[in-house]
PDB file of C-alpha atoms in Angstrom:
ATOM      1  CA  MET A   1       0.069   0.231  -0.101  1.00 41.00           C
ATOM      2  CA  SER A   2       1.426   2.920  -1.623  1.00 46.00           C
ATOM      3  CA  LYS A   3       1.885   6.283   1.425  1.00 46.00           C
ATOM      4  CA  SER A   4      -0.195   8.554  -0.387  1.00 47.00           C
ATOM      5  CA  ASN A   5      -2.566   5.666  -0.967  1.00 73.00           C
ATOM      6  CA  ASN A   6      -2.984   4.812   2.443  1.00 72.00           C
ATOM      7  CA  VAL A   7      -3.519   8.911   3.208  1.00 69.00           C
ATOM      8  CA  TYR A   8      -6.467   8.917   0.577  1.00 81.00           C
ATOM      9  CA  LYS A   9      -8.821   6.333   2.560  1.00 86.00           C
ATOM     10  CA  ASP A  10      -7.905   8.377   6.214  1.00 79.00           C
ATOM     11  CA  ALA A  11      -8.873  11.914   4.634  1.00 82.00           C
ATOM     12  CA  TYR A  12     -11.536  10.219   2.964  1.00 90.00           C
ATOM     13  CA  ASN A  13     -12.874   8.171   5.994  1.00 89.00           C
ATOM     14  CA  ARG A  14     -12.743  11.004   8.299  1.00 85.00           C
ATOM     15  CA  CYS A  15     -14.258  13.795   5.218  1.00 90.00           C
ATOM     16  CA  LEU A  16     -17.434  10.653   5.513  1.00 91.00           C
ATOM     17  CA  ARG A  17     -17.381  11.496   9.488  1.00 87.00           C
ATOM     18  CA  LEU A  18     -18.259  15.204   8.831  1.00 86.00           C
ATOM     19  CA  LEU A  19     -21.196  14.105   6.554  1.00 86.00           C
ATOM     20  CA  ASP A  20     -22.932  13.552   9.554  1.00 76.00           C
ATOM     21  CA  GLU A  21     -22.313  16.726  11.106  1.00 75.00           C
ATOM     22  CA  THR A  22     -23.625  19.791   8.321  1.00 78.00           C
ATOM     23  CA  ARG A  23     -25.768  19.343   4.830  1.00 81.00           C
ATOM     24  CA  SER A  24     -23.093  21.815   2.961  1.00 85.00           C
ATOM     25  CA  LEU A  25     -19.378  20.538   2.833  1.00 89.00           C
ATOM     26  CA  PRO A  26     -16.632  23.885   3.229  1.00 89.00           C
ATOM     27  CA  SER A  27     -14.575  25.380   0.373  1.00 89.00           C
ATOM     28  CA  GLU A  28     -11.783  22.805  -1.112  1.00 89.00           C
ATOM     29  CA  PRO A  29      -9.052  24.873   0.741  1.00 88.00           C
ATOM     30  CA  GLU A  30     -10.928  24.371   3.963  1.00 88.00           C
ATOM     31  CA  LEU A  31     -11.945  21.362   3.691  1.00 87.00           C
ATOM     32  CA  GLY A  32      -8.115  20.557   2.757  1.00 83.00           C
ATOM     33  CA  ALA A  33      -6.589  22.232   6.015  1.00 80.00           C
ATOM     34  CA  LEU A  34      -9.093  20.603   8.060  1.00 81.00           C
ATOM     35  CA  LEU A  35      -8.338  17.012   6.759  1.00 78.00           C
ATOM     36  CA  GLY A  36      -4.821  17.829   6.784  1.00 70.00           C
ATOM     37  CA  VAL A  37      -4.318  17.016   2.875  1.00 73.00           C
ATOM     38  CA  SER A  38      -3.106  18.702  -0.252  1.00 76.00           C
ATOM     39  CA  ARG A  39      -6.544  20.056  -2.347  1.00 82.00           C
ATOM     40  CA  THR A  40      -5.760  16.983  -5.266  1.00 83.00           C
ATOM     41  CA  THR A  41      -6.632  14.766  -2.342  1.00 83.00           C
ATOM     42  CA  VAL A  42      -9.734  16.836  -1.712  1.00 88.00           C
ATOM     43  CA  ARG A  43     -10.806  17.131  -4.498  1.00 91.00           C
ATOM     44  CA  SER A  44     -10.574  13.261  -5.282  1.00 91.00           C
ATOM     45  CA  ILE A  45     -12.507  12.470  -2.390  1.00 92.00           C
ATOM     46  CA  LEU A  46     -15.121  14.601  -3.433  1.00 93.00           C
ATOM     47  CA  ALA A  47     -15.072  13.496  -6.969  1.00 93.00           C
ATOM     48  CA  ARG A  48     -16.048   9.649  -5.062  1.00 94.00           C
ATOM     49  CA  MET A  49     -18.244  10.950  -2.550  1.00 94.00           C
ATOM     50  CA  GLU A  50     -20.112  12.263  -6.699  1.00 93.00           C
ATOM     51  CA  GLU A  51     -19.753   8.887  -7.498  1.00 93.00           C
ATOM     52  CA  THR A  52     -21.296   7.461  -4.742  1.00 93.00           C
ATOM     53  CA  GLY A  53     -24.310   9.071  -4.287  1.00 93.00           C
ATOM     54  CA  LEU A  54     -23.329  11.249  -1.262  1.00 93.00           C
ATOM     55  CA  ILE A  55     -23.100  14.264  -2.403  1.00 92.00           C
ATOM     56  CA  ALA A  56     -23.902  17.379  -5.441  1.00 93.00           C
ATOM     57  CA  TRP A  57     -20.461  18.486  -6.506  1.00 92.00           C
ATOM     58  CA  ASN A  58     -21.456  21.772  -7.774  1.00 87.00           C
ATOM     59  CA  LYS A  59     -18.235  24.127  -8.283  1.00 79.00           C
ATOM     60  CA  ARG A  60     -18.257  25.580  -4.986  1.00 83.00           C
ATOM     61  CA  ALA A  61     -21.583  23.859  -3.483  1.00 88.00           C
ATOM     62  CA  LYS A  62     -21.172  20.568  -2.440  1.00 90.00           C
ATOM     63  CA  THR A  63     -24.759  19.487  -0.626  1.00 91.00           C
ATOM     64  CA  VAL A  64     -25.128  16.192   1.041  1.00 91.00           C
ATOM     65  CA  LEU A  65     -27.810  14.158  -0.173  1.00 92.00           C
ATOM     66  CA  ARG A  66     -27.688  11.080   2.000  1.00 91.00           C
ATOM     67  CA  ASP A  67     -26.002   9.948   5.534  1.00 89.00           C
ATOM     68  CA  PRO A  68     -22.397   8.132   4.531  1.00 91.00           C
ATOM     69  CA  GLY A  69     -23.949   3.469   5.826  1.00 89.00           C
ATOM     70  CA  PRO A  70     -21.000   1.190   6.407  1.00 87.00           C
ATOM     71  CA  GLY A  71     -20.392   0.432   3.439  1.00 89.00           C
ATOM     72  CA  ASP A  72     -19.166   3.614   2.415  1.00 91.00           C
ATOM     73  CA  PHE A  73     -16.214   3.361   4.517  1.00 91.00           C
ATOM     74  CA  PHE A  74     -12.618   2.323   3.472  1.00 88.00           C
ATOM     75  CA  PRO A  75     -11.811  -0.733   5.836  1.00 84.00           C
ATOM     76  CA  GLU A  76      -9.773   0.298   9.311  1.00 73.00           C
ATOM     77  CA  GLU A  77      -6.426  -1.467   8.301  1.00 65.00           C
ATOM     78  CA  GLU A  78      -6.301   0.474   5.216  1.00 72.00           C
ATOM     79  CA  THR A  79      -6.456   3.263   7.013  1.00 71.00           C
ATOM     80  CA  ASP A  80      -3.532   3.376   9.404  1.00 68.00           C
ATOM     81  CA  THR A  81      -0.525   5.608   9.425  1.00 67.00           C
ATOM     82  CA  LEU A  82       2.290   4.507   7.370  1.00 66.00           C
ATOM     83  CA  ALA A  83       4.365   3.770  10.788  1.00 71.00           C
ATOM     84  CA  GLU A  84       1.714   1.217  11.811  1.00 71.00           C
ATOM     85  CA  ILE A  85       1.608  -0.379   8.251  1.00 70.00           C
ATOM     86  CA  ILE A  86       5.656  -0.749   8.568  1.00 77.00           C
ATOM     87  CA  GLU A  87       5.411  -1.551  12.101  1.00 75.00           C
ATOM     88  CA  ARG A  88       2.625  -4.462  10.661  1.00 72.00           C
ATOM     89  CA  SER A  89       4.716  -6.042   8.498  1.00 76.00           C
ATOM     90  CA  PHE A  90       7.690  -6.071  10.491  1.00 79.00           C
ATOM     91  CA  MET A  91       6.234  -8.247  12.945  1.00 72.00           C
ATOM     92  CA  ARG A  92       4.331 -10.367   9.998  1.00 70.00           C
ATOM     93  CA  ARG A  93       7.815 -10.476   9.226  1.00 71.00           C
ATOM     94  CA  LEU A  94       8.952 -11.518  12.305  1.00 67.00           C
ATOM     95  CA  LEU A  95       7.025 -14.089  13.155  1.00 60.00           C
ATOM     96  CA  ALA A  96       7.562 -15.616   9.938  1.00 62.00           C
ATOM     97  CA  ASP A  97      11.535 -15.902  10.376  1.00 57.00           C
ATOM     98  CA  GLY A  98      10.952 -17.351  14.239  1.00 56.00           C
ATOM     99  CA  ALA A  99      11.733 -14.361  15.614  1.00 59.00           C
ATOM    100  CA  GLU A 100      14.862 -15.767  17.430  1.00 67.00           C
ATOM    101  CA  ALA A 101      17.357 -13.355  19.681  1.00 70.00           C
ATOM    102  CA  GLY A 102      20.441 -12.151  17.418  1.00 78.00           C
ATOM    103  CA  MET A 103      17.345 -13.143  14.403  1.00 79.00           C
ATOM    104  CA  GLN A 104      19.196 -10.380  10.996  1.00 83.00           C
ATOM    105  CA  ILE A 105      17.219  -6.811   9.843  1.00 84.00           C
ATOM    106  CA  ASN A 106      18.272  -5.926   6.372  1.00 85.00           C
ATOM    107  CA  GLU A 107      16.838  -1.986   6.159  1.00 87.00           C
ATOM    108  CA  LEU A 108      17.038  -2.292   2.300  1.00 86.00           C
ATOM    109  CA  GLU A 109      15.399  -5.658   2.074  1.00 85.00           C
ATOM    110  CA  LEU A 110      12.696  -5.027   4.029  1.00 82.00           C
ATOM    111  CA  ALA A 111      11.927  -1.481   2.982  1.00 81.00           C
ATOM    112  CA  ARG A 112      11.692  -3.000  -0.314  1.00 79.00           C
ATOM    113  CA  GLU A 113       9.031  -5.920   0.889  1.00 77.00           C
ATOM    114  CA  ILE A 114       6.736  -3.453   2.201  1.00 71.00           C
ATOM    115  CA  GLY A 115       7.166  -1.186  -0.522  1.00 67.00           C
ATOM    116  CA  VAL A 116       8.277   1.911   1.027  1.00 68.00           C
ATOM    117  CA  GLY A 117      10.965   4.241   1.517  1.00 72.00           C
ATOM    118  CA  THR A 118      14.099   3.012   3.581  1.00 81.00           C
ATOM    119  CA  THR A 119      14.599   6.232   5.755  1.00 81.00           C
ATOM    120  CA  SER A 120      11.011   5.582   6.894  1.00 78.00           C
ATOM    121  CA  VAL A 121      12.352   1.910   7.545  1.00 84.00           C
ATOM    122  CA  ARG A 122      15.147   3.190   9.160  1.00 87.00           C
ATOM    123  CA  GLU A 123      12.941   6.051  11.242  1.00 84.00           C
ATOM    124  CA  PHE A 124      10.638   2.799  12.941  1.00 83.00           C
ATOM    125  CA  LEU A 125      13.567   0.921  13.864  1.00 86.00           C
ATOM    126  CA  ILE A 126      14.916   3.587  15.030  1.00 85.00           C
ATOM    127  CA  ARG A 127      12.481   4.062  17.897  1.00 77.00           C
ATOM    128  CA  PHE A 128      12.360   1.075  18.712  1.00 74.00           C
ATOM    129  CA  SER A 129      15.885   0.471  19.152  1.00 79.00           C
ATOM    130  CA  ARG A 130      14.826   3.524  22.618  1.00 75.00           C
ATOM    131  CA  PHE A 131      13.321  -0.233  24.401  1.00 72.00           C
ATOM    132  CA  GLY A 132      16.738  -1.952  23.827  1.00 73.00           C
ATOM    133  CA  LEU A 133      14.582  -4.644  21.711  1.00 75.00           C
ATOM    134  CA  ILE A 134      16.947  -4.038  18.177  1.00 81.00           C
ATOM    135  CA  GLU A 135      20.574  -3.458  17.923  1.00 85.00           C
ATOM    136  CA  LYS A 136      22.612  -1.642  14.621  1.00 87.00           C
ATOM    137  CA  ARG A 137      25.386  -3.000  12.854  1.00 86.00           C
ATOM    138  CA  ARG A 138      26.816  -2.056  10.564  1.00 80.00           C
ATOM    139  CA  ASN A 139      25.418  -2.092   6.540  1.00 77.00           C
ATOM    140  CA  SER A 140      22.186  -0.959   7.237  1.00 75.00           C
ATOM    141  CA  HIS A 141      21.865  -3.763   9.109  1.00 85.00           C
ATOM    142  CA  TRP A 142      19.838  -4.413  12.671  1.00 89.00           C
ATOM    143  CA  VAL A 143      19.595  -7.375  15.663  1.00 86.00           C
ATOM    144  CA  LEU A 144      16.864  -8.248  17.246  1.00 78.00           C
ATOM    145  CA  LYS A 145      17.884  -8.811  21.138  1.00 76.00           C
ATOM    146  CA  GLY A 146      14.726 -11.064  22.516  1.00 67.00           C
ATOM    147  CA  PHE A 147      13.952 -10.132  26.533  1.00 64.00           C
ATOM    148  CA  THR A 148      13.880 -11.501  29.767  1.00 70.00           C
ATOM    149  CA  ARG A 149      10.658 -11.818  31.802  1.00 76.00           C
ATOM    150  CA  ALA A 150      12.048  -9.120  34.226  1.00 78.00           C
ATOM    151  CA  PHE A 151      11.748  -6.701  31.161  1.00 76.00           C
ATOM    152  CA  ALA A 152       8.478  -8.560  30.429  1.00 78.00           C
ATOM    153  CA  LEU A 153       7.195  -7.164  33.737  1.00 84.00           C
ATOM    154  CA  GLU A 154       8.103  -3.822  33.886  1.00 83.00           C
ATOM    155  CA  LEU A 155       5.912  -3.328  30.630  1.00 82.00           C
ATOM    156  CA  THR A 156       3.242  -4.793  31.755  1.00 86.00           C
ATOM    157  CA  GLU A 157       2.965  -2.682  34.720  1.00 90.00           C
ATOM    158  CA  ILE A 158       3.219   0.279  32.288  1.00 88.00           C
ATOM    159  CA  ARG A 159       0.853  -1.188  29.555  1.00 89.00           C
ATOM    160  CA  GLU A 160      -1.928  -1.531  32.582  1.00 92.00           C
ATOM    161  CA  MET A 161      -0.962   1.671  34.177  1.00 92.00           C
ATOM    162  CA  PHE A 162      -2.029   3.171  30.715  1.00 92.00           C
ATOM    163  CA  GLU A 163      -4.670   1.295  29.295  1.00 93.00           C
ATOM    164  CA  LEU A 164      -6.921   1.253  32.531  1.00 95.00           C
ATOM    165  CA  ARG A 165      -5.859   5.611  32.278  1.00 94.00           C
ATOM    166  CA  SER A 166      -7.277   5.110  28.311  1.00 94.00           C
ATOM    167  CA  ALA A 167      -9.920   2.825  29.035  1.00 96.00           C
ATOM    168  CA  ALA A 168     -11.752   5.512  31.232  1.00 96.00           C
ATOM    169  CA  ALA A 169     -11.158   8.385  29.281  1.00 95.00           C
ATOM    170  CA  PHE A 170     -12.841   6.305  26.615  1.00 96.00           C
ATOM    171  CA  ALA A 171     -15.938   5.659  28.155  1.00 96.00           C
ATOM    172  CA  ALA A 172     -16.069  10.089  28.899  1.00 95.00           C
ATOM    173  CA  LEU A 173     -15.902  10.595  25.285  1.00 94.00           C
ATOM    174  CA  PRO A 174     -19.419  12.241  23.932  1.00 93.00           C
ATOM    175  CA  PRO A 175     -21.757   9.829  22.610  1.00 91.00           C
ATOM    176  CA  ASP A 176     -21.053  11.691  18.661  1.00 89.00           C
ATOM    177  CA  SER A 177     -17.704  10.886  18.889  1.00 90.00           C
ATOM    178  CA  SER A 178     -16.509   8.845  16.314  1.00 87.00           C
ATOM    179  CA  VAL A 179     -14.695   6.268  18.386  1.00 91.00           C
ATOM    180  CA  TRP A 180     -17.765   4.536  18.994  1.00 94.00           C
ATOM    181  CA  ALA A 181     -18.942   3.854  15.374  1.00 92.00           C
ATOM    182  CA  ASP A 182     -15.114   2.590  15.386  1.00 92.00           C
ATOM    183  CA  LEU A 183     -16.029   0.495  18.245  1.00 95.00           C
ATOM    184  CA  ASP A 184     -19.103  -0.744  16.307  1.00 95.00           C
ATOM    185  CA  ARG A 185     -17.615  -2.217  13.914  1.00 93.00           C
ATOM    186  CA  LEU A 186     -14.520  -3.387  16.298  1.00 95.00           C
ATOM    187  CA  GLU A 187     -17.147  -5.213  17.250  1.00 96.00           C
ATOM    188  CA  ASP A 188     -18.535  -6.404  14.224  1.00 95.00           C
ATOM    189  CA  GLU A 189     -15.368  -8.244  13.552  1.00 95.00           C
ATOM    190  CA  HIS A 190     -14.478  -9.527  16.746  1.00 96.00           C
ATOM    191  CA  ARG A 191     -18.737 -11.512  16.508  1.00 96.00           C
ATOM    192  CA  GLN A 192     -17.342 -12.674  13.470  1.00 95.00           C
ATOM    193  CA  LEU A 193     -14.284 -13.668  14.650  1.00 94.00           C
ATOM    194  CA  ALA A 194     -15.820 -15.911  17.425  1.00 95.00           C
ATOM    195  CA  ARG A 195     -17.929 -17.534  14.757  1.00 94.00           C
ATOM    196  CA  GLU A 196     -15.256 -18.553  12.729  1.00 93.00           C
ATOM    197  CA  ILE A 197     -12.088 -19.063  15.462  1.00 92.00           C
ATOM    198  CA  ALA A 198     -11.806 -22.540  14.311  1.00 91.00           C
ATOM    199  CA  THR A 199     -10.158 -21.643  11.497  1.00 90.00           C
ATOM    200  CA  ARG A 200      -9.222 -18.198  11.828  1.00 89.00           C
ATOM    201  CA  PHE A 201      -7.667 -18.209  14.948  1.00 87.00           C
ATOM    202  CA  ASN A 202      -3.983 -16.961  13.605  1.00 81.00           C
ATOM    203  CA  GLU A 203      -6.208 -13.749  12.739  1.00 84.00           C
ATOM    204  CA  PHE A 204      -6.507 -12.826  16.545  1.00 87.00           C
ATOM    205  CA  SER A 205      -3.073 -10.672  16.855  1.00 81.00           C
ATOM    206  CA  GLU A 206      -4.375  -8.025  14.049  1.00 80.00           C
ATOM    207  CA  LEU A 207      -7.426  -7.936  15.542  1.00 88.00           C
ATOM    208  CA  ASP A 208      -6.243  -7.481  19.123  1.00 89.00           C
ATOM    209  CA  GLU A 209      -3.758  -4.581  18.114  1.00 83.00           C
ATOM    210  CA  ARG A 210      -6.689  -2.577  16.429  1.00 86.00           C
ATOM    211  CA  PHE A 211      -8.903  -2.400  19.606  1.00 92.00           C
ATOM    212  CA  HIS A 212      -6.013  -1.515  22.177  1.00 91.00           C
ATOM    213  CA  ARG A 213      -4.943   1.078  19.621  1.00 87.00           C
ATOM    214  CA  LEU A 214      -8.131   2.221  19.271  1.00 91.00           C
ATOM    215  CA  ILE A 215      -8.423   2.860  23.171  1.00 93.00           C
ATOM    216  CA  HIS A 216      -4.866   4.029  24.152  1.00 90.00           C
ATOM    217  CA  ARG A 217      -5.420   6.929  20.950  1.00 86.00           C
ATOM    218  CA  ALA A 218      -8.242   8.403  23.656  1.00 87.00           C
ATOM    219  CA  SER A 219      -6.254   9.288  26.272  1.00 86.00           C
ATOM    220  CA  ARG A 220      -5.141  11.859  23.669  1.00 83.00           C
ATOM    221  CA  ASN A 221      -1.401  11.561  25.781  1.00 84.00           C
ATOM    222  CA  ARG A 222       1.680  11.469  22.570  1.00 79.00           C
ATOM    223  CA  PHE A 223       3.419   9.589  25.197  1.00 80.00           C
ATOM    224  CA  ILE A 224       1.050   6.935  25.532  1.00 82.00           C
ATOM    225  CA  VAL A 225      -0.492   6.333  22.441  1.00 77.00           C
ATOM    226  CA  ASP A 226       3.605   6.055  21.266  1.00 74.00           C
ATOM    227  CA  PHE A 227       4.629   3.816  23.509  1.00 76.00           C
ATOM    228  CA  TYR A 228       2.004   2.184  22.789  1.00 74.00           C
ATOM    229  CA  ASP A 229       4.487   0.889  19.467  1.00 65.00           C
ATOM    230  CA  VAL A 230       6.003  -1.464  21.636  1.00 68.00           C
ATOM    231  CA  ILE A 231       3.563  -2.557  23.727  1.00 73.00           C
ATOM    232  CA  ALA A 232       1.616  -3.774  20.679  1.00 68.00           C
ATOM    233  CA  MET A 233       5.256  -5.567  19.482  1.00 64.00           C
ATOM    234  CA  ILE A 234       4.998  -7.605  23.021  1.00 67.00           C
ATOM    235  CA  PHE A 235       1.992  -8.317  23.369  1.00 67.00           C
ATOM    236  CA  HIS A 236      -0.241  -8.633  20.312  1.00 60.00           C
ATOM    237  CA  TYR A 237       3.482 -10.487  18.620  1.00 58.00           C
ATOM    238  CA  HIS A 238       5.834 -11.869  20.749  1.00 58.00           C
ATOM    239  CA  TYR A 239       3.503 -14.219  22.826  1.00 54.00           C
ATOM    240  CA  GLN A 240       2.543 -16.122  19.477  1.00 56.00           C
ATOM    241  CA  TRP A 241       5.792 -17.265  18.692  1.00 56.00           C
ATOM    242  CA  ASN A 242       5.006 -19.722  21.752  1.00 60.00           C
ATOM    243  CA  LYS A 243       1.887 -21.840  19.385  1.00 63.00           C
ATOM    244  CA  ALA A 244       0.818 -24.196  22.332  1.00 66.00           C
ATOM    245  CA  GLN A 245      -2.610 -23.794  22.953  1.00 78.00           C
ATOM    246  CA  GLU A 246      -2.708 -20.646  20.631  1.00 80.00           C
ATOM    247  CA  ARG A 247      -6.764 -21.307  19.472  1.00 86.00           C
ATOM    248  CA  GLU A 248      -8.123 -21.586  22.995  1.00 90.00           C
ATOM    249  CA  ARG A 249      -6.209 -18.683  24.535  1.00 88.00           C
ATOM    250  CA  ASN A 250      -7.538 -16.581  21.366  1.00 90.00           C
ATOM    251  CA  GLU A 251     -10.941 -17.518  21.850  1.00 93.00           C
ATOM    252  CA  VAL A 252     -10.693 -16.516  25.628  1.00 93.00           C
ATOM    253  CA  ALA A 253      -9.431 -13.412  24.275  1.00 93.00           C
ATOM    254  CA  VAL A 254     -11.945 -12.565  21.725  1.00 95.00           C
ATOM    255  CA  GLY A 255     -14.578 -13.308  24.226  1.00 96.00           C
ATOM    256  CA  GLU A 256     -12.970 -10.993  27.041  1.00 97.00           C
ATOM    257  CA  HIS A 257     -12.817  -8.248  24.373  1.00 97.00           C
ATOM    258  CA  LEU A 258     -16.361  -8.502  23.890  1.00 97.00           C
ATOM    259  CA  ALA A 259     -17.034  -7.732  27.563  1.00 97.00           C
ATOM    260  CA  TYR A 260     -14.688  -5.083  27.238  1.00 98.00           C
ATOM    261  CA  ILE A 261     -16.310  -3.223  24.346  1.00 97.00           C
ATOM    262  CA  GLU A 262     -19.808  -3.964  26.550  1.00 97.00           C
ATOM    263  CA  ALA A 263     -18.166  -1.972  28.901  1.00 97.00           C
ATOM    264  CA  LEU A 264     -17.441   0.435  27.472  1.00 97.00           C
ATOM    265  CA  LYS A 265     -20.224   0.917  25.183  1.00 97.00           C
ATOM    266  CA  SER A 266     -22.293   0.718  29.106  1.00 96.00           C
ATOM    267  CA  ARG A 267     -20.010   4.498  30.232  1.00 96.00           C
ATOM    268  CA  ASP A 268     -20.376   2.692  33.422  1.00 97.00           C
ATOM    269  CA  LEU A 269     -17.114   3.535  35.087  1.00 96.00           C
ATOM    270  CA  GLY A 270     -16.825   0.460  37.088  1.00 97.00           C
ATOM    271  CA  LYS A 271     -17.958  -2.684  34.629  1.00 97.00           C
ATOM    272  CA  VAL A 272     -14.971  -0.842  32.380  1.00 97.00           C
ATOM    273  CA  ASP A 273     -12.249  -1.251  35.316  1.00 97.00           C
ATOM    274  CA  ALA A 274     -13.157  -4.601  36.455  1.00 97.00           C
ATOM    275  CA  ALA A 275     -13.272  -5.438  32.347  1.00 97.00           C
ATOM    276  CA  CYS A 276     -10.163  -3.643  31.146  1.00 96.00           C
ATOM    277  CA  ARG A 277      -8.384  -5.144  34.802  1.00 96.00           C
ATOM    278  CA  LYS A 278      -9.203  -8.816  33.391  1.00 96.00           C
ATOM    279  CA  HIS A 279      -8.581  -8.391  29.877  1.00 94.00           C
ATOM    280  CA  LEU A 280      -5.279  -7.297  30.844  1.00 93.00           C
ATOM    281  CA  LYS A 281      -4.692 -10.387  33.822  1.00 93.00           C
ATOM    282  CA  SER A 282      -4.721 -12.663  31.557  1.00 91.00           C
ATOM    283  CA  ALA A 283      -2.395 -11.126  28.960  1.00 87.00           C
ATOM    284  CA  ARG A 284       0.434 -10.587  31.645  1.00 88.00           C
ATOM    285  CA  GLN A 285      -0.276 -14.215  31.997  1.00 86.00           C
ATOM    286  CA  THR A 286       0.196 -15.523  28.180  1.00 82.00           C
ATOM    287  CA  LEU A 287       2.930 -13.188  27.560  1.00 80.00           C
ATOM    288  CA  LEU A 288       4.723 -14.507  30.944  1.00 81.00           C
ATOM    289  CA  THR A 289       4.277 -17.954  29.805  1.00 78.00           C
ATOM    290  CA  SER A 290       5.586 -17.744  26.747  1.00 71.00           C
ATOM    291  CA  ILE A 291       9.181 -16.340  28.350  1.00 70.00           C
ATOM    292  CA  PRO A 292      10.976 -19.862  29.358  1.00 60.00           C
ATOM    293  CA  GLU A 293      12.433 -18.890  33.141  1.00 56.00           C
ATOM    294  CA  SER A 294      15.756 -19.544  31.714  1.00 47.00           C
ATOM    295  CA  ARG A 295      15.954 -16.926  29.718  1.00 44.00           C
ATOM    296  CA  SER A 296      18.453 -14.657  30.046  1.00 43.00           C
ATOM    297  CA  PRO A 297      19.674 -11.396  28.250  1.00 44.00           C
ATOM    298  CA  GLN A 298      21.469 -11.524  24.709  1.00 45.00           C
ATOM    299  CA  LYS A 299      25.515 -11.486  25.127  1.00 43.00           C
ATOM    300  CA  PRO A 300      26.223  -8.407  22.629  1.00 43.00           C
ATOM    301  CA  GLU A 301      28.198  -9.571  19.827  1.00 46.00           C
ATOM    302  CA  PRO A 302      31.438  -8.031  18.731  1.00 43.00           C
ATOM    303  CA  ARG A 303      30.914  -4.830  16.211  1.00 43.00           C
TER     304      ARG A 303
END
C-alpha cells in the first residue's frame, strides 16, 4: 500500500464523518486544512463522494445528499498511518522467520518488501531501538535481541497503568464521538471471528492490536500513544511465538474483548475498570507463559 493511497483513504473516512455534522461541505482549501491533505487529495475525495451519491458537487457548492453507511468507509486496516503499516509488516516478518534472538534485519530488504522508502523503515527501527529490543549494526543491518521476564514484567506494569487511564477516558467520550462507530465496527469483527475461530484464530493478533490502539488513542496523550508501539510488539506478537494452545488462548481473548467492549458502551466506569483489569491480567499471564524462566539477556555481539 503506498503512502499516498493510505493518506487518501484515511482522509476520505474522516471526511465521511463530517457528513454527519453538516449538510454542506466547506471550500476545497478549508476542507484540505481541516483534513490535513492536499487540494488534489480533496478533489479525489469529493469526486468519489459524488460518484457514490453522497454529495452533489457543483463548483463551490457541495450539498450532502445522504448519510454515509458502513459500506462507504474504507476498512480500518487500510487507513492506518505509514508507521503502523511498517510496524505490521515488520511483525509479520518476525513471526514468519521465527523471531529468534540474534535474527538479522536488513533495512533495504524490509523497505523493498513493504514497498516504502528506506528512510521510513530506518526511523521505525530507531524508535524501537530505544527499548533495547533491536540493535544497530553496520551496513543498514539490525539484530533482534530478545528480552527477559523482568523486562516483560516492567512492560506489563506500564501497560496496565496506561490502558486503565485510556479506557476511562474512552468511556467518558461524548456520544457523538466518531470512536463509538469505530468500536461498533470492531465489535462486529470480533463477533465474526468468534463464529469462525476454528479456522481463523491466527487472525486475532491484528484485531487485538487495532482494538487496543483505539483505546489508547482516547487518552489524547502523545507519550501513551507512542509507547503503544512497543506494547504492540510484545503483547500482540511475541507471545504468538509459543504456538501451544494458540486457538484456545485467542478464543478466550476474543470473549474478553467482547465483554470489554460491552463495558465501554455502558460508560459505567466500574464495569470498564473490571473488564479492563480482567483482560490485562490474562494478557500478562499469556506473555509470561511464553518466556522460559531461564531466559537471560543476550550477550552483545562483536561489532
